[in-house]
Coordinates of C-alpha atoms in Angstrom, one line a residue:
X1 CA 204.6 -30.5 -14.1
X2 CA 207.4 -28.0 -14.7
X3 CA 208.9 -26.9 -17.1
X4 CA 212.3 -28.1 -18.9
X5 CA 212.1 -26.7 -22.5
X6 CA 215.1 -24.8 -21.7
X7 CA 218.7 -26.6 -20.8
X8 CA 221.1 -24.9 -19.0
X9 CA 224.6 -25.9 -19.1
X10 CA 227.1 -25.3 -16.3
X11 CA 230.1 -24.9 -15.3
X12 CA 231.6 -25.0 -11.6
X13 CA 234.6 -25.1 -9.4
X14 CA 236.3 -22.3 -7.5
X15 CA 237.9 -20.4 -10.8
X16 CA 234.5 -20.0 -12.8
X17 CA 233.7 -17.2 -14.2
X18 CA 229.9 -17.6 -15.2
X19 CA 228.1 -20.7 -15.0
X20 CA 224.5 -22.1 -14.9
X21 CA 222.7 -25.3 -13.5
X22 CA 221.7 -28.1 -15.1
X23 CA 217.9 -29.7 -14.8
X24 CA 217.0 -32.9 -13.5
X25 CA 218.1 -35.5 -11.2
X26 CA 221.5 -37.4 -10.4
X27 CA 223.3 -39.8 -8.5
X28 CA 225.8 -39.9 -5.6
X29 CA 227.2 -43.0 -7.1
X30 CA 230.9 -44.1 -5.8
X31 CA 230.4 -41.5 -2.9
X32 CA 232.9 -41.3 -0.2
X33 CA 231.3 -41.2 3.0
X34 CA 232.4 -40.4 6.3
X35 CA 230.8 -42.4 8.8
X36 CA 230.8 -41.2 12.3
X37 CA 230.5 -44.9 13.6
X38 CA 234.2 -45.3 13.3
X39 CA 234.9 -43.7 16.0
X40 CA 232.1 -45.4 18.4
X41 CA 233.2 -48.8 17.3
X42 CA 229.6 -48.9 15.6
X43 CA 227.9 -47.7 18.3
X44 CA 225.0 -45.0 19.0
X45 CA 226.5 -42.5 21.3
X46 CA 223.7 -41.8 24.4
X47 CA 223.8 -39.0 27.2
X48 CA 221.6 -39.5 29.7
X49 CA 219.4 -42.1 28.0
X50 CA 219.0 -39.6 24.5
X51 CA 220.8 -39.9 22.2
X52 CA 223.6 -37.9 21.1
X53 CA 224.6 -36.0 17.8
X54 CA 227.9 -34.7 17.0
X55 CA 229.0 -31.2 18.2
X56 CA 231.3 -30.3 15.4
X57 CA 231.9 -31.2 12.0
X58 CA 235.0 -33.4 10.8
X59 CA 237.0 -30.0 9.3
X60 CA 236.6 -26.2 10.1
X61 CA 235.3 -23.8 7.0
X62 CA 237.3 -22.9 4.2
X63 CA 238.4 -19.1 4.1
X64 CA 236.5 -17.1 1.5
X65 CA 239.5 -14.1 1.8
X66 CA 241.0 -15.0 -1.0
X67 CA 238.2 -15.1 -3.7
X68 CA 235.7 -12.3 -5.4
X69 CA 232.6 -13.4 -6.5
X70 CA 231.9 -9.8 -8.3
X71 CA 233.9 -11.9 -11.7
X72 CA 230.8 -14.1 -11.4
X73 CA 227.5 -11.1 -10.2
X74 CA 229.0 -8.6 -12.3
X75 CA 226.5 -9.3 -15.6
X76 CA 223.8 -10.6 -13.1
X77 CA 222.5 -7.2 -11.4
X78 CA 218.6 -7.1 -10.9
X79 CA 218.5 -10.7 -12.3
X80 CA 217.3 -14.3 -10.8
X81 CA 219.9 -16.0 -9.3
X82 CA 218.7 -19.9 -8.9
X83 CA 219.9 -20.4 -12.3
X84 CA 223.7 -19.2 -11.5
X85 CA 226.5 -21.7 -10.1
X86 CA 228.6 -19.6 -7.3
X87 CA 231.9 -21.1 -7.0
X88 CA 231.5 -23.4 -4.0
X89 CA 234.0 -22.0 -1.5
X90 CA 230.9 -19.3 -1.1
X91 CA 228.6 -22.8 0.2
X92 CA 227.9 -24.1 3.8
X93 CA 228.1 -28.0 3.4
X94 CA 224.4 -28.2 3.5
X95 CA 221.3 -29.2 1.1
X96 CA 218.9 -26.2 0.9
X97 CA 216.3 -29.0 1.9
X98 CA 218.9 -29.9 5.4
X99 CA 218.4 -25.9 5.5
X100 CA 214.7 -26.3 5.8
X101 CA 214.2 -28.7 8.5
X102 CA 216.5 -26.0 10.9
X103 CA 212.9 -24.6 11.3
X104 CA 212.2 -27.4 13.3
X105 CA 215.3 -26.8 16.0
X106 CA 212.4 -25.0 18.5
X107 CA 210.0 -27.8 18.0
X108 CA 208.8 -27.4 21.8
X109 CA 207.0 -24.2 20.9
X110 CA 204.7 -26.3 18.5
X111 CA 204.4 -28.7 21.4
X112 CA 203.8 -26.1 23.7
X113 CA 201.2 -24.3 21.6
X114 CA 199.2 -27.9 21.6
X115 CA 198.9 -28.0 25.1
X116 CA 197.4 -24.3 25.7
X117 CA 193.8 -23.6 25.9
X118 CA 193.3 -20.3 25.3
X119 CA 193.7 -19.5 20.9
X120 CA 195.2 -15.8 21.3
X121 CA 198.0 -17.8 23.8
X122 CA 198.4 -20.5 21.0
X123 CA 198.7 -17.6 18.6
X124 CA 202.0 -15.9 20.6
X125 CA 203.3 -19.2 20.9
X126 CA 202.5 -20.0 16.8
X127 CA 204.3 -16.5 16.3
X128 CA 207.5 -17.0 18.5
X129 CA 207.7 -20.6 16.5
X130 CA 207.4 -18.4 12.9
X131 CA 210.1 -16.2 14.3
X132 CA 212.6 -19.0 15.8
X133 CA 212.5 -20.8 12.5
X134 CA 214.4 -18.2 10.4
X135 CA 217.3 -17.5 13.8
X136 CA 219.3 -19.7 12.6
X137 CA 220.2 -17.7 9.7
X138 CA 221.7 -15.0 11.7
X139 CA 225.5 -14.9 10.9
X140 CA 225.1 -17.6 8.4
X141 CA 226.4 -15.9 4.8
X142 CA 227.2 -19.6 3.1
X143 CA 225.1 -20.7 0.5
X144 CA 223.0 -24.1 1.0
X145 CA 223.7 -26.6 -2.4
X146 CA 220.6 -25.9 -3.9
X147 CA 219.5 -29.3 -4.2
X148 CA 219.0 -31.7 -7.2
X149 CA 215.9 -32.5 -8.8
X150 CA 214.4 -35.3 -7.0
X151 CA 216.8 -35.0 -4.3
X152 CA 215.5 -36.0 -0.5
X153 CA 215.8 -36.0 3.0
X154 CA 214.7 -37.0 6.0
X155 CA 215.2 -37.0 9.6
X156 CA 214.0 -38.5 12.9
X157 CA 214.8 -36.7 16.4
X158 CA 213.3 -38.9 18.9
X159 CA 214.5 -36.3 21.5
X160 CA 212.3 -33.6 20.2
X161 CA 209.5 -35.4 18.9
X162 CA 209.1 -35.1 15.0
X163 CA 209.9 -37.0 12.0
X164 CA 210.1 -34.8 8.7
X165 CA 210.9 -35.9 5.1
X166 CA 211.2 -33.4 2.2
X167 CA 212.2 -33.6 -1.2
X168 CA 212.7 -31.2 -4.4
X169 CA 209.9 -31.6 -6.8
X170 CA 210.9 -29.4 -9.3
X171 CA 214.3 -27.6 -10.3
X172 CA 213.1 -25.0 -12.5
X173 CA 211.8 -22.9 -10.7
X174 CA 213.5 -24.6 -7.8
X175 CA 211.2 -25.8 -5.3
X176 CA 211.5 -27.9 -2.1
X177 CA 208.7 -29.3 -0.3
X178 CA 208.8 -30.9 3.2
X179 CA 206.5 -32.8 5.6
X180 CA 207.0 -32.9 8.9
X181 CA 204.6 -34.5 11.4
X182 CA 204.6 -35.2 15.6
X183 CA 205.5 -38.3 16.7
X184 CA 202.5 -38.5 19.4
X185 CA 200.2 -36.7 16.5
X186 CA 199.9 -33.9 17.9
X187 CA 200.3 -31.8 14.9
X188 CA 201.6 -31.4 11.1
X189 CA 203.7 -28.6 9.3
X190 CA 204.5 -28.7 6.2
X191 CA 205.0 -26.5 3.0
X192 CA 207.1 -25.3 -0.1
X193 CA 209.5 -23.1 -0.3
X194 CA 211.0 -21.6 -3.7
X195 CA 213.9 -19.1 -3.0
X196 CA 213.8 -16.4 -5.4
X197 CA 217.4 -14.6 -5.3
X198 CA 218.4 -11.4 -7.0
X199 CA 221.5 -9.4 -7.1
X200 CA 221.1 -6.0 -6.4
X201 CA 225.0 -4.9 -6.7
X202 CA 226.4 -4.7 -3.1
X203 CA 223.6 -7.4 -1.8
X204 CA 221.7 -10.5 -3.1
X205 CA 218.3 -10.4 -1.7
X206 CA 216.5 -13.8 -0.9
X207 CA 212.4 -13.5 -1.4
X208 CA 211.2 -17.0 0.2
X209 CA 207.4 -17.6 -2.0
X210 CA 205.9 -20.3 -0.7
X211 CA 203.3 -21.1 1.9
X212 CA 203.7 -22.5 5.5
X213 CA 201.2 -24.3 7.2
X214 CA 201.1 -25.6 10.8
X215 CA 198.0 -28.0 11.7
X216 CA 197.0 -28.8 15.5
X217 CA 194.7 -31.5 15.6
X218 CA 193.9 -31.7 19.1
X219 CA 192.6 -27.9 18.5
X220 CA 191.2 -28.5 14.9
X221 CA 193.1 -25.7 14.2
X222 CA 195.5 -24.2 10.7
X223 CA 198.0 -21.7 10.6
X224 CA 199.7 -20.1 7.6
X225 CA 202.3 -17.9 6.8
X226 CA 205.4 -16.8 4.3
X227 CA 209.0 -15.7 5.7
X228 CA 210.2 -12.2 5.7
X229 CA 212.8 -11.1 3.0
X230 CA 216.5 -12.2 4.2
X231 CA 219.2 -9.8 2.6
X232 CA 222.8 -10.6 2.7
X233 CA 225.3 -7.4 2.5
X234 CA 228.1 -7.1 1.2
X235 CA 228.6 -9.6 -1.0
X236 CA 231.3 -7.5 -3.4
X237 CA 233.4 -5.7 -0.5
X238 CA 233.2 -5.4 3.3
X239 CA 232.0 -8.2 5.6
X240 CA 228.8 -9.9 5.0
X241 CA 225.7 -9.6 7.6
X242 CA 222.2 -10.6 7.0
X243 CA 219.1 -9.1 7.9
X244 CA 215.4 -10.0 7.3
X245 CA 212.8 -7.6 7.1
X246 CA 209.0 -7.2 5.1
X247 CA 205.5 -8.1 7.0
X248 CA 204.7 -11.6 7.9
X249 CA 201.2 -12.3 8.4
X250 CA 199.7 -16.0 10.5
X251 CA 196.6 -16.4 10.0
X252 CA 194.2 -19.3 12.4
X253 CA 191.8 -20.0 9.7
X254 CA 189.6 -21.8 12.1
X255 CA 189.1 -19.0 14.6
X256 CA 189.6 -16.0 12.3
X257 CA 192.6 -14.5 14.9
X258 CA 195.5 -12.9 13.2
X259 CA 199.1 -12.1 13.8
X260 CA 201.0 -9.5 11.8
X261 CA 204.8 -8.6 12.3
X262 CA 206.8 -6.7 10.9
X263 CA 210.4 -7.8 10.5
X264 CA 211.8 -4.2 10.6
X265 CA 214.8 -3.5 7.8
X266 CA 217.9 -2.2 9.9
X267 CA 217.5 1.8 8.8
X268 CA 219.8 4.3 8.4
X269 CA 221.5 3.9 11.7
X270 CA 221.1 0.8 12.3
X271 CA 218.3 1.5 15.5
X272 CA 216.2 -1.5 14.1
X273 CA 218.2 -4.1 12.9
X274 CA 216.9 -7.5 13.6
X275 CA 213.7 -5.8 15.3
X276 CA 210.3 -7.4 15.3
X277 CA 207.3 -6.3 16.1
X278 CA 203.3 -7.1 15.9
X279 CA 200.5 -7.9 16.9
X280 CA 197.5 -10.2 17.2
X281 CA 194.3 -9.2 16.5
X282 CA 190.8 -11.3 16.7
X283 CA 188.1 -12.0 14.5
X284 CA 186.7 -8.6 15.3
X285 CA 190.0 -6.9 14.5
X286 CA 190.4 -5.7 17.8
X287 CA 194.0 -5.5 19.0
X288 CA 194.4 -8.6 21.7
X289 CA 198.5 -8.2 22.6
X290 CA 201.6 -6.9 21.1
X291 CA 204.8 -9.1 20.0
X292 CA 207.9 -7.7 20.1
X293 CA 211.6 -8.6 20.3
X294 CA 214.7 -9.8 17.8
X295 CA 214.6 -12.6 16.0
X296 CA 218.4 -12.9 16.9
X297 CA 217.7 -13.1 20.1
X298 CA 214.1 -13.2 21.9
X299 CA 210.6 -12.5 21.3
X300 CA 208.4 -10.9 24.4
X301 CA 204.4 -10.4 24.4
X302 CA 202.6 -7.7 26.2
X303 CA 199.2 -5.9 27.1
X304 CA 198.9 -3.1 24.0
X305 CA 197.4 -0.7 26.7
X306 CA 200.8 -1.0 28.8
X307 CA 203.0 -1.2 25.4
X308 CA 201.7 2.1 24.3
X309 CA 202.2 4.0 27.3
X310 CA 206.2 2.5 27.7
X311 CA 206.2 4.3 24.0
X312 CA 204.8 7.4 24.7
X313 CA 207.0 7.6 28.2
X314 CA 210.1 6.6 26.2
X315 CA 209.2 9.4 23.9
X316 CA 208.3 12.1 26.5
X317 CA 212.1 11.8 27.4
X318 CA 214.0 11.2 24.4
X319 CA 216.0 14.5 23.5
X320 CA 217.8 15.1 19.6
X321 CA 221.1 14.7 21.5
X322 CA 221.9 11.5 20.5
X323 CA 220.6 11.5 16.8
X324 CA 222.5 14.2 15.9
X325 CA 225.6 12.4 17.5
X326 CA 224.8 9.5 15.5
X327 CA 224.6 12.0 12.5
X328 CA 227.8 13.9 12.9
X329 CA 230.0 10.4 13.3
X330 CA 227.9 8.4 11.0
X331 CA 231.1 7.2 8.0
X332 CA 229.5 7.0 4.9
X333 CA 231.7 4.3 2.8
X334 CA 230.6 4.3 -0.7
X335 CA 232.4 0.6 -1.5
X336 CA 230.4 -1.6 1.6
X337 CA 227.6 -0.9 3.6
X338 CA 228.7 -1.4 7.0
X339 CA 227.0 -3.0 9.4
X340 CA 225.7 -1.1 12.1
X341 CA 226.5 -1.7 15.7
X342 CA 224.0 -4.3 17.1
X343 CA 222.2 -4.1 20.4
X344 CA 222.7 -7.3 21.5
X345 CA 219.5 -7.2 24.2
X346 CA 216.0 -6.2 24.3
X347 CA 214.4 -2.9 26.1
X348 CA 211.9 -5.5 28.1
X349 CA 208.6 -3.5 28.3
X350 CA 207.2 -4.1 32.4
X351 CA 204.4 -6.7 32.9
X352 CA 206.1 -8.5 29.4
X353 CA 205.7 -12.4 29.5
X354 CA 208.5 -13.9 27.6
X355 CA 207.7 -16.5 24.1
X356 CA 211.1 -17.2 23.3
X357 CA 214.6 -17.1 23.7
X358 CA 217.1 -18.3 20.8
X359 CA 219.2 -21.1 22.0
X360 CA 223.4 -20.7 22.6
X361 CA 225.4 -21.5 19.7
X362 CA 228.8 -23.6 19.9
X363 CA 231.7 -21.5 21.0
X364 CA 233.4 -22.7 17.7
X365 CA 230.3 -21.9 15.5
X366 CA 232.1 -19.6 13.9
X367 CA 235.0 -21.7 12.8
X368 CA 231.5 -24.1 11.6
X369 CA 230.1 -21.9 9.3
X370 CA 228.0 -20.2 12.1
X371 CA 226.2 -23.4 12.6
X372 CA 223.8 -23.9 15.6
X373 CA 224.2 -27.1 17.6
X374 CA 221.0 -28.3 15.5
X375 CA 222.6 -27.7 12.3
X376 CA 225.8 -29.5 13.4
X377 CA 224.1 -33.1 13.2
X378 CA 222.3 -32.9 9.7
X379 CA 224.1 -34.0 7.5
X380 CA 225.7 -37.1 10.2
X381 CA 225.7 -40.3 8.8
X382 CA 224.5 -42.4 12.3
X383 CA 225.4 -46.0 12.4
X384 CA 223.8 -48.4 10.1
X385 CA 221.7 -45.4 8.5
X386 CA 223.8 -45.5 4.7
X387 CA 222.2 -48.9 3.8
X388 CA 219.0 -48.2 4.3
X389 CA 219.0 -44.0 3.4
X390 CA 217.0 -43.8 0.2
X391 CA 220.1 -43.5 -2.4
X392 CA 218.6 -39.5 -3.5
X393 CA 219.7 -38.3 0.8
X394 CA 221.2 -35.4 0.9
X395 CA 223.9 -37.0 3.5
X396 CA 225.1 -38.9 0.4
X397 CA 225.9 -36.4 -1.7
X398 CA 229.4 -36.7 -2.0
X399 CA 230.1 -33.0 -3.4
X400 CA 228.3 -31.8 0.4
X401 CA 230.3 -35.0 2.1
X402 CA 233.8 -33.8 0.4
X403 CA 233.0 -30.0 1.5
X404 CA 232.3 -31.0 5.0
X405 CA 235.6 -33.2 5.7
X406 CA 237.7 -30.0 4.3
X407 CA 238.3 -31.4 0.5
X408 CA 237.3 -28.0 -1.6
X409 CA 239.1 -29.6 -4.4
X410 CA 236.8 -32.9 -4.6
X411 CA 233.9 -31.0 -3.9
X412 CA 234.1 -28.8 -6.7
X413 CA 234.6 -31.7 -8.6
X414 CA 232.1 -33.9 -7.8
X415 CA 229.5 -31.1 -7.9
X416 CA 230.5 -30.7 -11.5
X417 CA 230.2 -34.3 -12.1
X418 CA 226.8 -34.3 -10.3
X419 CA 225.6 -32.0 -12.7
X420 CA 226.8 -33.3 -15.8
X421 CA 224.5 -36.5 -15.2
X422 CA 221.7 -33.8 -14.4
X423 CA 222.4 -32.8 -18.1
X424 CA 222.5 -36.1 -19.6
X425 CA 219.4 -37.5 -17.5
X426 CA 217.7 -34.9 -18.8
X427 CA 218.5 -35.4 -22.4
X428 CA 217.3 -38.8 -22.3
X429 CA 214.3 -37.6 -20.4
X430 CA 213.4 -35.6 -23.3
X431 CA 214.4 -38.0 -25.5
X432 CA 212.2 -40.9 -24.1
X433 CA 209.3 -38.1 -23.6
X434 CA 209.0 -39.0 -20.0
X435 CA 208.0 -36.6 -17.5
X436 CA 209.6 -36.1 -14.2
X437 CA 207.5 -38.1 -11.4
X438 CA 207.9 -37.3 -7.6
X439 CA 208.0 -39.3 -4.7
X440 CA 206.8 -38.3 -1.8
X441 CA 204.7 -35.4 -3.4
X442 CA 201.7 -34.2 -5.6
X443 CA 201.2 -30.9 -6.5
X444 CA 197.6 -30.0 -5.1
X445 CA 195.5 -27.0 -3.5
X446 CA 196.2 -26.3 0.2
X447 CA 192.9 -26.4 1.7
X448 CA 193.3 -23.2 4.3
X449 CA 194.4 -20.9 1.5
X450 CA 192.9 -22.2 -1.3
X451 CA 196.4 -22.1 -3.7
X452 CA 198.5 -24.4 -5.4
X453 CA 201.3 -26.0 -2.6
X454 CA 202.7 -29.3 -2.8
X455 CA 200.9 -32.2 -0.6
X456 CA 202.7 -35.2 0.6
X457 CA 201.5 -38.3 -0.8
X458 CA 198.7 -40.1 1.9
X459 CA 200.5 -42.6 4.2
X460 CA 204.0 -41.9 2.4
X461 CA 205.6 -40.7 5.9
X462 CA 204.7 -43.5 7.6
X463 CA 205.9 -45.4 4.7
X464 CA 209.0 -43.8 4.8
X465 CA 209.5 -44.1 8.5
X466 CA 209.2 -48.0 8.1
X467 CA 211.1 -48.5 5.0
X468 CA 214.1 -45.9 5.4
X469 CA 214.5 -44.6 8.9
X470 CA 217.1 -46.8 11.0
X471 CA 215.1 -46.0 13.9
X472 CA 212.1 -47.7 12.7
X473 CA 214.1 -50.6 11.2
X474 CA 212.7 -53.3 13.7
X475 CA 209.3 -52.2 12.1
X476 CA 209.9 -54.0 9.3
X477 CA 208.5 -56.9 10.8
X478 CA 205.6 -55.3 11.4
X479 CA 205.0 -53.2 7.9
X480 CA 202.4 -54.5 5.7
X481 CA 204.8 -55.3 2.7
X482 CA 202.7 -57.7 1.2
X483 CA 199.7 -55.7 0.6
X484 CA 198.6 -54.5 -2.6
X485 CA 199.1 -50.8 -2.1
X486 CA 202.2 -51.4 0.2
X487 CA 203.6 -53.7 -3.2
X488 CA 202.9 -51.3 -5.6
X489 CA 204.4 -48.6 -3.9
X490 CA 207.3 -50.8 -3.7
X491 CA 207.6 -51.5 -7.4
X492 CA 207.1 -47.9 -8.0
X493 CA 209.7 -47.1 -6.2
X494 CA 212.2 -49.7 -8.1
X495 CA 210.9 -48.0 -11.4
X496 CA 212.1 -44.4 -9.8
X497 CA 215.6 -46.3 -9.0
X498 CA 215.8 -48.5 -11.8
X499 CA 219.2 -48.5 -13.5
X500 CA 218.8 -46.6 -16.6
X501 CA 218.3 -43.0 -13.8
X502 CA 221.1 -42.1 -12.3
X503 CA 219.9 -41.5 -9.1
X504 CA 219.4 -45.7 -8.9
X505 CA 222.9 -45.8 -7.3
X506 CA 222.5 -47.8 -4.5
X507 CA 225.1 -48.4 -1.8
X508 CA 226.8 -52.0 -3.5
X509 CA 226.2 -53.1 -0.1
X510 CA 222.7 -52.6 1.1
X511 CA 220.6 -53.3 -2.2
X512 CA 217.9 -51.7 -0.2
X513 CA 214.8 -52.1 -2.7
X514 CA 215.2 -55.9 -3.8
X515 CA 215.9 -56.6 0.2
X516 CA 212.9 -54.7 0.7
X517 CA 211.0 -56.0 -1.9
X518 CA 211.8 -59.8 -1.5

């Protein structure tokens, strides 16, 4: 399935000087978790009815002041980063697979799009979803733990309608696939990602492959897209900002309609930093409206009859003054690239009909690793939810859990130890001449674009909603475990787990399969 004929050894903690990951899975065996409950006396805390997630995280962030990572990216210019270990005071206490379910913190735009009638209105509302799901990277320089292989996780918001599951299938090339699916049926997104980094000198530039696809059944409808480019400056000397840029193209493959924007790189003086702009076009290529906005902040749709005339009016009575202001001031700083001054709002083009406006982050985000409110609660342990997590959830991962509650120290260390099992799983992997198996997903063809893209398994969502998430524990009763293919699955699953795999390690106390299972 992928390939493991190479065996990289590495080496971590905060004084590295070059390391590289190991392959395969591991355990979270002997974790020490932090379980919210305590402080609720084991109770789910409710606000009006819904309930409530956790605002903060138990510790602030760690300050990065006092470390260089240019000992570490100095031999790895115009290389591929997944297969270098960054010392780990440079990560956000986050999976890269907790990272992908962030695009689902605007879910009501999906919902929304399901419940409009007109496709080129679906299509604006499809587009300002695209655009929402890569916000929350604005501010956020921490690396996401790139997860280990055959490492999960999933994640039920009542509140906002979805349940989503995802899981790395392979680790070399690194690539995390995730299933996410209404709760009312409305629709299903899904897609992989592999996150191709490379070190350019003064910036590591992140190239997300993969394709996205967003399915409304009540429409019969398929979207599909890739994320822009996201860049992060700075990374030598100076302070780090981000910006994404390249052409992102939706496409409805059952009406033939077509978005394109283009996620405009911030220039030489910075006029377009965060900038995006498009448009959607119909079967006949004809021009239907034009999207525009910041992906920081708020996307805006308009007539392209009233959007060209704003642009030729704003251009009638634009004077050199300015730019040659700009160019007499401009510092150029040969050690950083500075980041420019951002507009913080949007020229609003008259007779504009606003898609979307990013949501207000917590006013100590920035003592949180920029998290959004959304980001806050991913990696919570709720009450109850440790004994009956799959044992590969990334909210056991005791490396991420140490990080989180303000143990660098520990983390380091338990990310080393995570990925010396890696090593030795591996080994007797190769030894045994077993091939790695995945869980929740087969490698297939997406059926809108005709490439390869990682399927979830038929029925393994609802599976997993029965068997794993604590809110559909009093389903149990109700699951078909005795079935054939319900039993299988089961003993499948204690094969995955069984003792001789690392990642088997489950909580002493739940026993979750043989419960299951008997």
């Amino acid at each position: 399935m992928n390939n493991e004929d190479e065996f990289y050894d590495a080496v971590t903690g905060l004084d590295s000087d070059e390391s590289c990951e190991g392959t395969s899975e591991a355990s979270f065996k002997d974790a020490v978790v932090y379980d919210g409950a305590q402080k609720n006396n084991g109770a789910v805390p409710q606000e009006n009815g819904i309930k409530k997630h956790r605002s903060s995280l138990p510790a602030p962030m760690f300050s990065r002041n006092d470390f260089s990572v240019w000992s570490i990216l100095k031999k790895c210019i115009g290389l591929e980063l997944s297969k270098i270990t960054m010392p780990i005071v440079f990560n956000e206490p986050l999976s890269f697979l907790q990272r992908i379910s962030e695009y689902m913190e605007h879910t009501y735009l999906i919902q929304k799009a399901c419940l409009q009638s007109d496709s080129i209105e679906r299509m604006q509302t499809v587009a300002a979803f695209a655009v929402s799901a890569v916000a929350s990277q604005w501010d956020r320089t921490g690396k996401p733990f790139n997860p280990l292989l055959g490492e999960t996780y999933e994640l039920t918001r009542e509140e906002q309608g979805f349940r989503l599951i995802s899981e790395q299938v392979s680790h070399h090339p690194p690539i995390s696939a995730f299933h996410t699916e209404s709760l009312t049926g409305d629709f299903v997104f899904h897609g992989s990602i592999y996150p191709k980094l490379k070190f350019w000198g003064k910036s590591v530039e992140a190239e997300p492959k993969g394709t996205i696809t967003l399915e409304l059944h009540k429409h019969k409808e398929a979207y599909t897209w890739t994320n822009p480019f996201c860049c992060v400056h700075n990374i030598i000397l100076g302070k780090l900002w981000i910006e994404q840029y390249g052409t992102v193209e939706i496409v409805n493959h059952s009406t033939g309609e077509k978005c394109v924007l283009n996620f405009k790189p911030c220039g030489m003086f910075g006029k377009e930093l965060h900038r995006v702009e498009g448009y959607i076009q119909d079967k006949s290529k004809k021009k239907r409206c034009v999207i525009y906005g910041k992906w920081t902040e708020c996307m805006w749709s308009v007539d392209p009859q009233v959007y060209e005339a704003h642009r030729k009016f704003e251009k009638k009575g634009t004077t050199d003054t300015r730019k040659q202001k700009q160019e007499e001031t401009e510092a150029i700083n040969e050690d950083a690239d500075e980041m420019p001054e951002v507009q913080e709002t949007v020229a609003v083009v008259p007779g504009s009909t606003l898609l979307w406006r990013i949501s207000s982050r917590p006013a100590h985000s920035a003592e949180m690793y920029n998290f959004t409110n959304f980001a806050m609660a991913l990696n919570e342990l709720e009450p109850g939810m440790e004994g009956v997590l799959a044992p590969t959830d990334c909210r056991l991962r005791p490396d991420i859990r140490a990080m989180e509650n303000g143990n660098m120290d520990e983390a380091s260390r338990e990310k080393e130890r995570l990925e010396e099992k890696q090593r030795a799983a591996r080994k007797e992997r190769a030894k045994d001449g077993e091939e790695w198996s995945t869980r929740w997903f087969q490698l297939g063809t997406n059926p809108y674009t005709g490439l390869q893209d990682w399927m979830n398994t038929s029925n393994r969502i609802q599976e997993v909603s029965c068997h794993f998430s604590p809110v559909y524990l009093q389903l149990f009763s109700e699951c078909p475990l005795k079935t054939d293919i319900c039993l299988r699955n089961q003993l499948r699953s204690r094969r995955i787990y069984r003792e001789d795999v690392i990642w088997s390690s489950v909580p002493q106390s739940g026993l979750w399969l043989p419960q299951l299972i008997q």
